[in-house]
mmCIF file of C-alpha atoms in Angstrom:
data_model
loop_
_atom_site.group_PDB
_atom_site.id
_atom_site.type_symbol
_atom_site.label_atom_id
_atom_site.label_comp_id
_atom_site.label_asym_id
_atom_site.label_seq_id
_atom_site.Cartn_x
_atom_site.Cartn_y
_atom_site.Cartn_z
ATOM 1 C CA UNK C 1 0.000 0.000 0.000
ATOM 2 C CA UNK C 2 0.907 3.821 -0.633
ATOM 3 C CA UNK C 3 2.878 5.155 2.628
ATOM 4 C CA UNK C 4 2.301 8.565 1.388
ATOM 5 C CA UNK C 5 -1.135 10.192 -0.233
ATOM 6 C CA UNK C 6 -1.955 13.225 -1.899
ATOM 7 C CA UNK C 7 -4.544 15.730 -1.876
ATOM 8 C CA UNK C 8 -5.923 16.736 -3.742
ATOM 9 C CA UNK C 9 -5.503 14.290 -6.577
ATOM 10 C CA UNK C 10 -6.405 17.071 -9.104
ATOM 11 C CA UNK C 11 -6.533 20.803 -8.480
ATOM 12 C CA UNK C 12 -7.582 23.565 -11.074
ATOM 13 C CA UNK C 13 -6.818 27.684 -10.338
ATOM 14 C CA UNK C 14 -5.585 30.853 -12.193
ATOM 15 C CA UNK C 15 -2.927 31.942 -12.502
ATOM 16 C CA UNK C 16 -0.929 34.039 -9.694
ATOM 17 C CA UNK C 17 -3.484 31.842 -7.168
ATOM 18 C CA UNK C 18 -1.787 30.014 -4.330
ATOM 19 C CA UNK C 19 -1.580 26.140 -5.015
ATOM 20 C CA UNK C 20 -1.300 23.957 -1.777
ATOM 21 C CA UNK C 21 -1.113 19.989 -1.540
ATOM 22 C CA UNK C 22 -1.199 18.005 0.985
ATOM 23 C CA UNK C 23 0.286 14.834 1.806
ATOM 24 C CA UNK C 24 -0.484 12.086 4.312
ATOM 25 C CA UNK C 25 1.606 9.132 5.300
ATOM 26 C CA UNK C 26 1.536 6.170 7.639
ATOM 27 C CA UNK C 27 5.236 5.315 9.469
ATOM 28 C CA UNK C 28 7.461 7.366 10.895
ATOM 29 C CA UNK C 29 10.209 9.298 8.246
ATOM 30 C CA UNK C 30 13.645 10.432 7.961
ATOM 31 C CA UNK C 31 12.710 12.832 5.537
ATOM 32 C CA UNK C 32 9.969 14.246 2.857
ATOM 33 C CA UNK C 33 10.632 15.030 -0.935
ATOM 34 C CA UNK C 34 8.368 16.906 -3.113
ATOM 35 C CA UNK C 35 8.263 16.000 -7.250
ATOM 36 C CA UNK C 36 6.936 17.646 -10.194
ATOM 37 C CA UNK C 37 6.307 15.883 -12.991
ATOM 38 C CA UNK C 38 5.704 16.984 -16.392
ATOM 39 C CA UNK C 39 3.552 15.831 -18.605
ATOM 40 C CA UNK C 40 5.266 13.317 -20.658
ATOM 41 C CA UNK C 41 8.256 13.082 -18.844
ATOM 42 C CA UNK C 42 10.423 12.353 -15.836
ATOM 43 C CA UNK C 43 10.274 13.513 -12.205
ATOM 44 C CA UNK C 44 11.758 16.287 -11.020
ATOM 45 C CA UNK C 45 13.080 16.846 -7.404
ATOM 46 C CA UNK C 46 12.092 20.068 -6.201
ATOM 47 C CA UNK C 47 12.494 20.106 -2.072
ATOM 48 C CA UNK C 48 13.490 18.125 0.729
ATOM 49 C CA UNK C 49 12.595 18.492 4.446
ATOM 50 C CA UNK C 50 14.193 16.308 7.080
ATOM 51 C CA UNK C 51 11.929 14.901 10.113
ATOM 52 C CA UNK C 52 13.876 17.322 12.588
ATOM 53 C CA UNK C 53 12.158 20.647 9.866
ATOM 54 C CA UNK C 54 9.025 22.035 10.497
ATOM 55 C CA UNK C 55 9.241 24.464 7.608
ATOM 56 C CA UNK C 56 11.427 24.893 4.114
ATOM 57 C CA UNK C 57 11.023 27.263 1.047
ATOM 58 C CA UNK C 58 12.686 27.637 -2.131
ATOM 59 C CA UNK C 59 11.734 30.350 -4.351
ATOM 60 C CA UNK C 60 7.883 29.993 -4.416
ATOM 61 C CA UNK C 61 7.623 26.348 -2.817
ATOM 62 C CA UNK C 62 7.045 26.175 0.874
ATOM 63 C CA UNK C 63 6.937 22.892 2.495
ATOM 64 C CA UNK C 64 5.459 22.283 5.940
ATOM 65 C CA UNK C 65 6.224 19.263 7.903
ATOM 66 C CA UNK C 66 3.819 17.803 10.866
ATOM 67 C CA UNK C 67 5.083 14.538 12.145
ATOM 68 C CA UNK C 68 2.969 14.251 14.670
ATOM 69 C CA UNK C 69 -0.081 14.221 11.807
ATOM 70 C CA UNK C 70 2.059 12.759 9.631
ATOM 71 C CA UNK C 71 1.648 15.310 7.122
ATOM 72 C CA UNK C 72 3.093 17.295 4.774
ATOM 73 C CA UNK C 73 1.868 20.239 2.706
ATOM 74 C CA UNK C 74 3.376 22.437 -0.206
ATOM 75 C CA UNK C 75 2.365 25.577 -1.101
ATOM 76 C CA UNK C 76 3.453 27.477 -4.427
ATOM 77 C CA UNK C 77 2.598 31.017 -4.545
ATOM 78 C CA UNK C 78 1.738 33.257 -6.953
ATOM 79 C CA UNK C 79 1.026 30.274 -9.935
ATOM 80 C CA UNK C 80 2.131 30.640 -13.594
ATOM 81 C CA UNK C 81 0.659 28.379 -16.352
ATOM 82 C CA UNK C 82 3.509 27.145 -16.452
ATOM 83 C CA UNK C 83 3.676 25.082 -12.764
ATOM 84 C CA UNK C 84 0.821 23.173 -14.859
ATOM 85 C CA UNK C 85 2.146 19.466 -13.549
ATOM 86 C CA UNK C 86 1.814 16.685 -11.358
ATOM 87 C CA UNK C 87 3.186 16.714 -8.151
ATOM 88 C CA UNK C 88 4.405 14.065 -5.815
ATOM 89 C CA UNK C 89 5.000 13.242 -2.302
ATOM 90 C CA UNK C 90 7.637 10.743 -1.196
ATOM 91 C CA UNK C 91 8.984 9.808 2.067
ATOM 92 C CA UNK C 92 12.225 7.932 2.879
ATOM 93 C CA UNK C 93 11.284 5.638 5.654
ATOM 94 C CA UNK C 94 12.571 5.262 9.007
ATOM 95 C CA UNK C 95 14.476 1.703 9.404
ATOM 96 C CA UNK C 96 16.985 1.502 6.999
ATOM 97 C CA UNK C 97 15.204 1.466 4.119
ATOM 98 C CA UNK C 98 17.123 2.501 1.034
ATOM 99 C CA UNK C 99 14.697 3.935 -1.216
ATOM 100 C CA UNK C 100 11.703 6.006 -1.785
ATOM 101 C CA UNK C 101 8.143 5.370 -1.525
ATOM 102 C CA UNK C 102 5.651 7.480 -3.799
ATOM 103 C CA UNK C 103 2.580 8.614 -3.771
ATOM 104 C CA UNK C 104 -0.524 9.285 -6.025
ATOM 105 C CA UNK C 105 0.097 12.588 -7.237
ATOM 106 C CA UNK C 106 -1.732 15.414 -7.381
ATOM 107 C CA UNK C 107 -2.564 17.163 -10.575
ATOM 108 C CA UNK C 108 -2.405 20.395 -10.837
ATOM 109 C CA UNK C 109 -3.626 23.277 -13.563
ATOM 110 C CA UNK C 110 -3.076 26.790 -13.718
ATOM 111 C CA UNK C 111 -5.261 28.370 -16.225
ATOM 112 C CA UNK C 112 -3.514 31.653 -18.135
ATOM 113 C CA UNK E 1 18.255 14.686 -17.881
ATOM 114 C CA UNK E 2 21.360 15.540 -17.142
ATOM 115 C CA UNK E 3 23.605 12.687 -16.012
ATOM 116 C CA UNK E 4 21.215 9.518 -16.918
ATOM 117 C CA UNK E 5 19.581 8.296 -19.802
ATOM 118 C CA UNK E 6 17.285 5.220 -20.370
ATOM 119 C CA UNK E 7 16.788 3.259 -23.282
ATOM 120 C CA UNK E 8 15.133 2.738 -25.563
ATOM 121 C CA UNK E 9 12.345 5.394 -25.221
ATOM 122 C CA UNK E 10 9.451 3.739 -26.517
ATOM 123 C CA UNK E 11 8.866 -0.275 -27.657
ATOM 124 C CA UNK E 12 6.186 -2.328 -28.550
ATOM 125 C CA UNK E 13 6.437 -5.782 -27.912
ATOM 126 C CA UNK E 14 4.745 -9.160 -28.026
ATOM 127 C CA UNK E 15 3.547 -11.699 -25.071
ATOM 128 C CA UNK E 16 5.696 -13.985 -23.972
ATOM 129 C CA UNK E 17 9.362 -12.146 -25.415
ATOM 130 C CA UNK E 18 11.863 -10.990 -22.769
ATOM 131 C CA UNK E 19 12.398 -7.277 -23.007
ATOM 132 C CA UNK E 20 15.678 -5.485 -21.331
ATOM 133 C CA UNK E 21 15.691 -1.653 -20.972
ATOM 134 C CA UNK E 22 18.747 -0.027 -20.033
ATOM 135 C CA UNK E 23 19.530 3.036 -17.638
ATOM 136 C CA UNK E 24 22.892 5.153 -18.297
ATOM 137 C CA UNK E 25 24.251 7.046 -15.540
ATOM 138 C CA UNK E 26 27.410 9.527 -15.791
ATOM 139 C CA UNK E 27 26.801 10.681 -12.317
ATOM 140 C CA UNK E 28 28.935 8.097 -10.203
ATOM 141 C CA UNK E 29 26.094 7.553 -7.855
ATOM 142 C CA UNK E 30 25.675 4.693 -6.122
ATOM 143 C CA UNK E 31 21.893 4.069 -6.092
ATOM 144 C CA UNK E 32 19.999 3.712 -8.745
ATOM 145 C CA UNK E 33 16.413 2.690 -8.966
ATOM 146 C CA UNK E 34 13.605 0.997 -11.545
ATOM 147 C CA UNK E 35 10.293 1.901 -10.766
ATOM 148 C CA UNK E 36 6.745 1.820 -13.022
ATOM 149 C CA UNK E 37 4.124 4.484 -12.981
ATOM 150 C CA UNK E 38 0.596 3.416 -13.794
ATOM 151 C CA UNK E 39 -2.648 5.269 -13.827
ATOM 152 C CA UNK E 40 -4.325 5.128 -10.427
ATOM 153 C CA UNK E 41 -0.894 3.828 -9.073
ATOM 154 C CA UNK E 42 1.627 6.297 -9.032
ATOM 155 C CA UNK E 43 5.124 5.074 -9.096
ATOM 156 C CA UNK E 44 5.793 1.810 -7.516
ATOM 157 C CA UNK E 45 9.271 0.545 -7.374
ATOM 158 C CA UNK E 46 10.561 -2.608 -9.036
ATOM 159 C CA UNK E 47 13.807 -2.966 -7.991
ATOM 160 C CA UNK E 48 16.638 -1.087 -6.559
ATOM 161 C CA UNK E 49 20.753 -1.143 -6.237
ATOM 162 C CA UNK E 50 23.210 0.075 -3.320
ATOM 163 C CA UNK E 51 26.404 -0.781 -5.431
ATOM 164 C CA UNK E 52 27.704 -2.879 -8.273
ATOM 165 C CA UNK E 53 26.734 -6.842 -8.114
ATOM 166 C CA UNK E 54 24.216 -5.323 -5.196
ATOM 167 C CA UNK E 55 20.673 -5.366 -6.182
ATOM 168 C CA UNK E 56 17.031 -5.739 -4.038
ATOM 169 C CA UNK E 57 13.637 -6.894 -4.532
ATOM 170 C CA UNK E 58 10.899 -3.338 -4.317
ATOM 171 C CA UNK E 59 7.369 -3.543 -4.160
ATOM 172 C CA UNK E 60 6.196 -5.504 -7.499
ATOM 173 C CA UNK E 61 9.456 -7.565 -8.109
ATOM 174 C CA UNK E 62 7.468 -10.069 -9.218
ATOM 175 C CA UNK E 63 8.504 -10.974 -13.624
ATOM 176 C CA UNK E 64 11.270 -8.379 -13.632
ATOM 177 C CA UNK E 65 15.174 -9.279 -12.900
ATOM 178 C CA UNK E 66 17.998 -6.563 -12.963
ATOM 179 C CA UNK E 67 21.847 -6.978 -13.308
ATOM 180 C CA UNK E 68 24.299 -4.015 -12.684
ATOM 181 C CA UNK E 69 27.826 -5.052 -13.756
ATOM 182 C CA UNK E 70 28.948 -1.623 -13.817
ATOM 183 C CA UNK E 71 28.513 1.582 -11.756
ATOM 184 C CA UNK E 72 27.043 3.207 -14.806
ATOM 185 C CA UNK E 73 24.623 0.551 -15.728
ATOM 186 C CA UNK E 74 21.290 -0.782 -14.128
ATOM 187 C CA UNK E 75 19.591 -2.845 -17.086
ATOM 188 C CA UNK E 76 15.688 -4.173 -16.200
ATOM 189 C CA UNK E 77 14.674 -7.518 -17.723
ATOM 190 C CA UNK E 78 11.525 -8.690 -18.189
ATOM 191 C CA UNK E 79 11.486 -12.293 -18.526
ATOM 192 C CA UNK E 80 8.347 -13.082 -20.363
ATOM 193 C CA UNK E 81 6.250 -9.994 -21.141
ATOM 194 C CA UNK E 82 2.913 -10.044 -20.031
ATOM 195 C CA UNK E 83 0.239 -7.049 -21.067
ATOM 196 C CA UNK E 84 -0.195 -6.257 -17.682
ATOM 197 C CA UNK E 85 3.741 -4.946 -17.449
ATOM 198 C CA UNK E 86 2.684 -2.214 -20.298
ATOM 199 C CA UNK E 87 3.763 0.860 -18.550
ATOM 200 C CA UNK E 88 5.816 3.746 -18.276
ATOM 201 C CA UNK E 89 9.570 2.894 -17.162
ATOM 202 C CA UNK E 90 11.286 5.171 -15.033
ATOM 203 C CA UNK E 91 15.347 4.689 -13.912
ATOM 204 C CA UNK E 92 16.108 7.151 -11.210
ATOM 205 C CA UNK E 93 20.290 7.850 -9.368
ATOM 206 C CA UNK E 94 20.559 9.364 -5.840
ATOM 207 C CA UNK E 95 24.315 9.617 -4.507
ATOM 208 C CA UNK E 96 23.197 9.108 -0.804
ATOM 209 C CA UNK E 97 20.550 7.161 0.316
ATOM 210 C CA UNK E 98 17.769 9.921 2.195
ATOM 211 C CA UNK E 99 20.112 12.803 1.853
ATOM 212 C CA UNK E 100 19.640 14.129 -1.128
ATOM 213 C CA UNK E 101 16.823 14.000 -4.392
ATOM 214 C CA UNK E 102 16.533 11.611 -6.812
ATOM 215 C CA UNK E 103 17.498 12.324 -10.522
ATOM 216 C CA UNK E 104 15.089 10.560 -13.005
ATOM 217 C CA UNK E 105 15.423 9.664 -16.749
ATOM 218 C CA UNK E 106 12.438 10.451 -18.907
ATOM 219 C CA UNK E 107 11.052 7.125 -19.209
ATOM 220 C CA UNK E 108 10.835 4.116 -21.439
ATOM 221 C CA UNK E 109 7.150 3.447 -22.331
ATOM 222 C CA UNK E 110 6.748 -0.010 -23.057
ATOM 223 C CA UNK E 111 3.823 -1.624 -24.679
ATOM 224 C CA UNK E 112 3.201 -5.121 -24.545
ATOM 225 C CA UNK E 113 0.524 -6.354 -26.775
#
Protein backbone atom coordinates (compact mmCIF):
# COMPACT_ATOMS: atom_id res chain seq x y z
CA UNK A 1 0.00 0.00 0.00
CA UNK A 2 0.91 3.82 -0.63
CA UNK A 3 2.88 5.15 2.63
CA UNK A 4 2.30 8.56 1.39
CA UNK A 5 -1.14 10.19 -0.23
CA UNK A 6 -1.95 13.23 -1.90
CA UNK A 7 -4.54 15.73 -1.88
CA UNK A 8 -5.92 16.74 -3.74
CA UNK A 9 -5.50 14.29 -6.58
CA UNK A 10 -6.40 17.07 -9.10
CA UNK A 11 -6.53 20.80 -8.48
CA UNK A 12 -7.58 23.56 -11.07
CA UNK A 13 -6.82 27.68 -10.34
CA UNK A 14 -5.58 30.85 -12.19
CA UNK A 15 -2.93 31.94 -12.50
CA UNK A 16 -0.93 34.04 -9.69
CA UNK A 17 -3.48 31.84 -7.17
CA UNK A 18 -1.79 30.01 -4.33
CA UNK A 19 -1.58 26.14 -5.01
CA UNK A 20 -1.30 23.96 -1.78
CA UNK A 21 -1.11 19.99 -1.54
CA UNK A 22 -1.20 18.00 0.99
CA UNK A 23 0.29 14.83 1.81
CA UNK A 24 -0.48 12.09 4.31
CA UNK A 25 1.61 9.13 5.30
CA UNK A 26 1.54 6.17 7.64
CA UNK A 27 5.24 5.32 9.47
CA UNK A 28 7.46 7.37 10.89
CA UNK A 29 10.21 9.30 8.25
CA UNK A 30 13.64 10.43 7.96
CA UNK A 31 12.71 12.83 5.54
CA UNK A 32 9.97 14.25 2.86
CA UNK A 33 10.63 15.03 -0.94
CA UNK A 34 8.37 16.91 -3.11
CA UNK A 35 8.26 16.00 -7.25
CA UNK A 36 6.94 17.65 -10.19
CA UNK A 37 6.31 15.88 -12.99
CA UNK A 38 5.70 16.98 -16.39
CA UNK A 39 3.55 15.83 -18.61
CA UNK A 40 5.27 13.32 -20.66
CA UNK A 41 8.26 13.08 -18.84
CA UNK A 42 10.42 12.35 -15.84
CA UNK A 43 10.27 13.51 -12.21
CA UNK A 44 11.76 16.29 -11.02
CA UNK A 45 13.08 16.85 -7.40
CA UNK A 46 12.09 20.07 -6.20
CA UNK A 47 12.49 20.11 -2.07
CA UNK A 48 13.49 18.12 0.73
CA UNK A 49 12.59 18.49 4.45
CA UNK A 50 14.19 16.31 7.08
CA UNK A 51 11.93 14.90 10.11
CA UNK A 52 13.88 17.32 12.59
CA UNK A 53 12.16 20.65 9.87
CA UNK A 54 9.02 22.04 10.50
CA UNK A 55 9.24 24.46 7.61
CA UNK A 56 11.43 24.89 4.11
CA UNK A 57 11.02 27.26 1.05
CA UNK A 58 12.69 27.64 -2.13
CA UNK A 59 11.73 30.35 -4.35
CA UNK A 60 7.88 29.99 -4.42
CA UNK A 61 7.62 26.35 -2.82
CA UNK A 62 7.04 26.17 0.87
CA UNK A 63 6.94 22.89 2.49
CA UNK A 64 5.46 22.28 5.94
CA UNK A 65 6.22 19.26 7.90
CA UNK A 66 3.82 17.80 10.87
CA UNK A 67 5.08 14.54 12.14
CA UNK A 68 2.97 14.25 14.67
CA UNK A 69 -0.08 14.22 11.81
CA UNK A 70 2.06 12.76 9.63
CA UNK A 71 1.65 15.31 7.12
CA UNK A 72 3.09 17.29 4.77
CA UNK A 73 1.87 20.24 2.71
CA UNK A 74 3.38 22.44 -0.21
CA UNK A 75 2.37 25.58 -1.10
CA UNK A 76 3.45 27.48 -4.43
CA UNK A 77 2.60 31.02 -4.54
CA UNK A 78 1.74 33.26 -6.95
CA UNK A 79 1.03 30.27 -9.93
CA UNK A 80 2.13 30.64 -13.59
CA UNK A 81 0.66 28.38 -16.35
CA UNK A 82 3.51 27.14 -16.45
CA UNK A 83 3.68 25.08 -12.76
CA UNK A 84 0.82 23.17 -14.86
CA UNK A 85 2.15 19.47 -13.55
CA UNK A 86 1.81 16.68 -11.36
CA UNK A 87 3.19 16.71 -8.15
CA UNK A 88 4.40 14.06 -5.82
CA UNK A 89 5.00 13.24 -2.30
CA UNK A 90 7.64 10.74 -1.20
CA UNK A 91 8.98 9.81 2.07
CA UNK A 92 12.23 7.93 2.88
CA UNK A 93 11.28 5.64 5.65
CA UNK A 94 12.57 5.26 9.01
CA UNK A 95 14.48 1.70 9.40
CA UNK A 96 16.98 1.50 7.00
CA UNK A 97 15.20 1.47 4.12
CA UNK A 98 17.12 2.50 1.03
CA UNK A 99 14.70 3.93 -1.22
CA UNK A 100 11.70 6.01 -1.79
CA UNK A 101 8.14 5.37 -1.53
CA UNK A 102 5.65 7.48 -3.80
CA UNK A 103 2.58 8.61 -3.77
CA UNK A 104 -0.52 9.29 -6.02
CA UNK A 105 0.10 12.59 -7.24
CA UNK A 106 -1.73 15.41 -7.38
CA UNK A 107 -2.56 17.16 -10.58
CA UNK A 108 -2.41 20.40 -10.84
CA UNK A 109 -3.63 23.28 -13.56
CA UNK A 110 -3.08 26.79 -13.72
CA UNK A 111 -5.26 28.37 -16.22
CA UNK A 112 -3.51 31.65 -18.14
CA UNK B 1 18.25 14.69 -17.88
CA UNK B 2 21.36 15.54 -17.14
CA UNK B 3 23.60 12.69 -16.01
CA UNK B 4 21.21 9.52 -16.92
CA UNK B 5 19.58 8.30 -19.80
CA UNK B 6 17.29 5.22 -20.37
CA UNK B 7 16.79 3.26 -23.28
CA UNK B 8 15.13 2.74 -25.56
CA UNK B 9 12.34 5.39 -25.22
CA UNK B 10 9.45 3.74 -26.52
CA UNK B 11 8.87 -0.27 -27.66
CA UNK B 12 6.19 -2.33 -28.55
CA UNK B 13 6.44 -5.78 -27.91
CA UNK B 14 4.74 -9.16 -28.03
CA UNK B 15 3.55 -11.70 -25.07
CA UNK B 16 5.70 -13.98 -23.97
CA UNK B 17 9.36 -12.15 -25.42
CA UNK B 18 11.86 -10.99 -22.77
CA UNK B 19 12.40 -7.28 -23.01
CA UNK B 20 15.68 -5.49 -21.33
CA UNK B 21 15.69 -1.65 -20.97
CA UNK B 22 18.75 -0.03 -20.03
CA UNK B 23 19.53 3.04 -17.64
CA UNK B 24 22.89 5.15 -18.30
CA UNK B 25 24.25 7.05 -15.54
CA UNK B 26 27.41 9.53 -15.79
CA UNK B 27 26.80 10.68 -12.32
CA UNK B 28 28.93 8.10 -10.20
CA UNK B 29 26.09 7.55 -7.85
CA UNK B 30 25.67 4.69 -6.12
CA UNK B 31 21.89 4.07 -6.09
CA UNK B 32 20.00 3.71 -8.75
CA UNK B 33 16.41 2.69 -8.97
CA UNK B 34 13.61 1.00 -11.54
CA UNK B 35 10.29 1.90 -10.77
CA UNK B 36 6.75 1.82 -13.02
CA UNK B 37 4.12 4.48 -12.98
CA UNK B 38 0.60 3.42 -13.79
CA UNK B 39 -2.65 5.27 -13.83
CA UNK B 40 -4.33 5.13 -10.43
CA UNK B 41 -0.89 3.83 -9.07
CA UNK B 42 1.63 6.30 -9.03
CA UNK B 43 5.12 5.07 -9.10
CA UNK B 44 5.79 1.81 -7.52
CA UNK B 45 9.27 0.55 -7.37
CA UNK B 46 10.56 -2.61 -9.04
CA UNK B 47 13.81 -2.97 -7.99
CA UNK B 48 16.64 -1.09 -6.56
CA UNK B 49 20.75 -1.14 -6.24
CA UNK B 50 23.21 0.08 -3.32
CA UNK B 51 26.40 -0.78 -5.43
CA UNK B 52 27.70 -2.88 -8.27
CA UNK B 53 26.73 -6.84 -8.11
CA UNK B 54 24.22 -5.32 -5.20
CA UNK B 55 20.67 -5.37 -6.18
CA UNK B 56 17.03 -5.74 -4.04
CA UNK B 57 13.64 -6.89 -4.53
CA UNK B 58 10.90 -3.34 -4.32
CA UNK B 59 7.37 -3.54 -4.16
CA UNK B 60 6.20 -5.50 -7.50
CA UNK B 61 9.46 -7.56 -8.11
CA UNK B 62 7.47 -10.07 -9.22
CA UNK B 63 8.50 -10.97 -13.62
CA UNK B 64 11.27 -8.38 -13.63
CA UNK B 65 15.17 -9.28 -12.90
CA UNK B 66 18.00 -6.56 -12.96
CA UNK B 67 21.85 -6.98 -13.31
CA UNK B 68 24.30 -4.01 -12.68
CA UNK B 69 27.83 -5.05 -13.76
CA UNK B 70 28.95 -1.62 -13.82
CA UNK B 71 28.51 1.58 -11.76
CA UNK B 72 27.04 3.21 -14.81
CA UNK B 73 24.62 0.55 -15.73
CA UNK B 74 21.29 -0.78 -14.13
CA UNK B 75 19.59 -2.84 -17.09
CA UNK B 76 15.69 -4.17 -16.20
CA UNK B 77 14.67 -7.52 -17.72
CA UNK B 78 11.52 -8.69 -18.19
CA UNK B 79 11.49 -12.29 -18.53
CA UNK B 80 8.35 -13.08 -20.36
CA UNK B 81 6.25 -9.99 -21.14
CA UNK B 82 2.91 -10.04 -20.03
CA UNK B 83 0.24 -7.05 -21.07
CA UNK B 84 -0.20 -6.26 -17.68
CA UNK B 85 3.74 -4.95 -17.45
CA UNK B 86 2.68 -2.21 -20.30
CA UNK B 87 3.76 0.86 -18.55
CA UNK B 88 5.82 3.75 -18.28
CA UNK B 89 9.57 2.89 -17.16
CA UNK B 90 11.29 5.17 -15.03
CA UNK B 91 15.35 4.69 -13.91
CA UNK B 92 16.11 7.15 -11.21
CA UNK B 93 20.29 7.85 -9.37
CA UNK B 94 20.56 9.36 -5.84
CA UNK B 95 24.31 9.62 -4.51
CA UNK B 96 23.20 9.11 -0.80
CA UNK B 97 20.55 7.16 0.32
CA UNK B 98 17.77 9.92 2.19
CA UNK B 99 20.11 12.80 1.85
CA UNK B 100 19.64 14.13 -1.13
CA UNK B 101 16.82 14.00 -4.39
CA UNK B 102 16.53 11.61 -6.81
CA UNK B 103 17.50 12.32 -10.52
CA UNK B 104 15.09 10.56 -13.00
CA UNK B 105 15.42 9.66 -16.75
CA UNK B 106 12.44 10.45 -18.91
CA UNK B 107 11.05 7.13 -19.21
CA UNK B 108 10.83 4.12 -21.44
CA UNK B 109 7.15 3.45 -22.33
CA UNK B 110 6.75 -0.01 -23.06
CA UNK B 111 3.82 -1.62 -24.68
CA UNK B 112 3.20 -5.12 -24.55
CA UNK B 113 0.52 -6.35 -26.77
Amino acid sequence: SQQGEEDPQALSIQEGENATMNCSYKTSINNLQWYRQNSGRGLVHLILIRSNEREKHSGRLRVTLDTSKKSSSLLITASRAADTASYFCATDVTGGSEKLVFGKGTKLTVNP
Amino acid sequence: DAGITQSPRHKVTETGTPVTLRCHQTENHRYMYWYRQDPGHGLRLIHYSYGVKDTDKGEVSDGYSVSRSKTEDFLLTLESATSSQTSVYFCAISESQGHYGYTFGSGTRLTVV
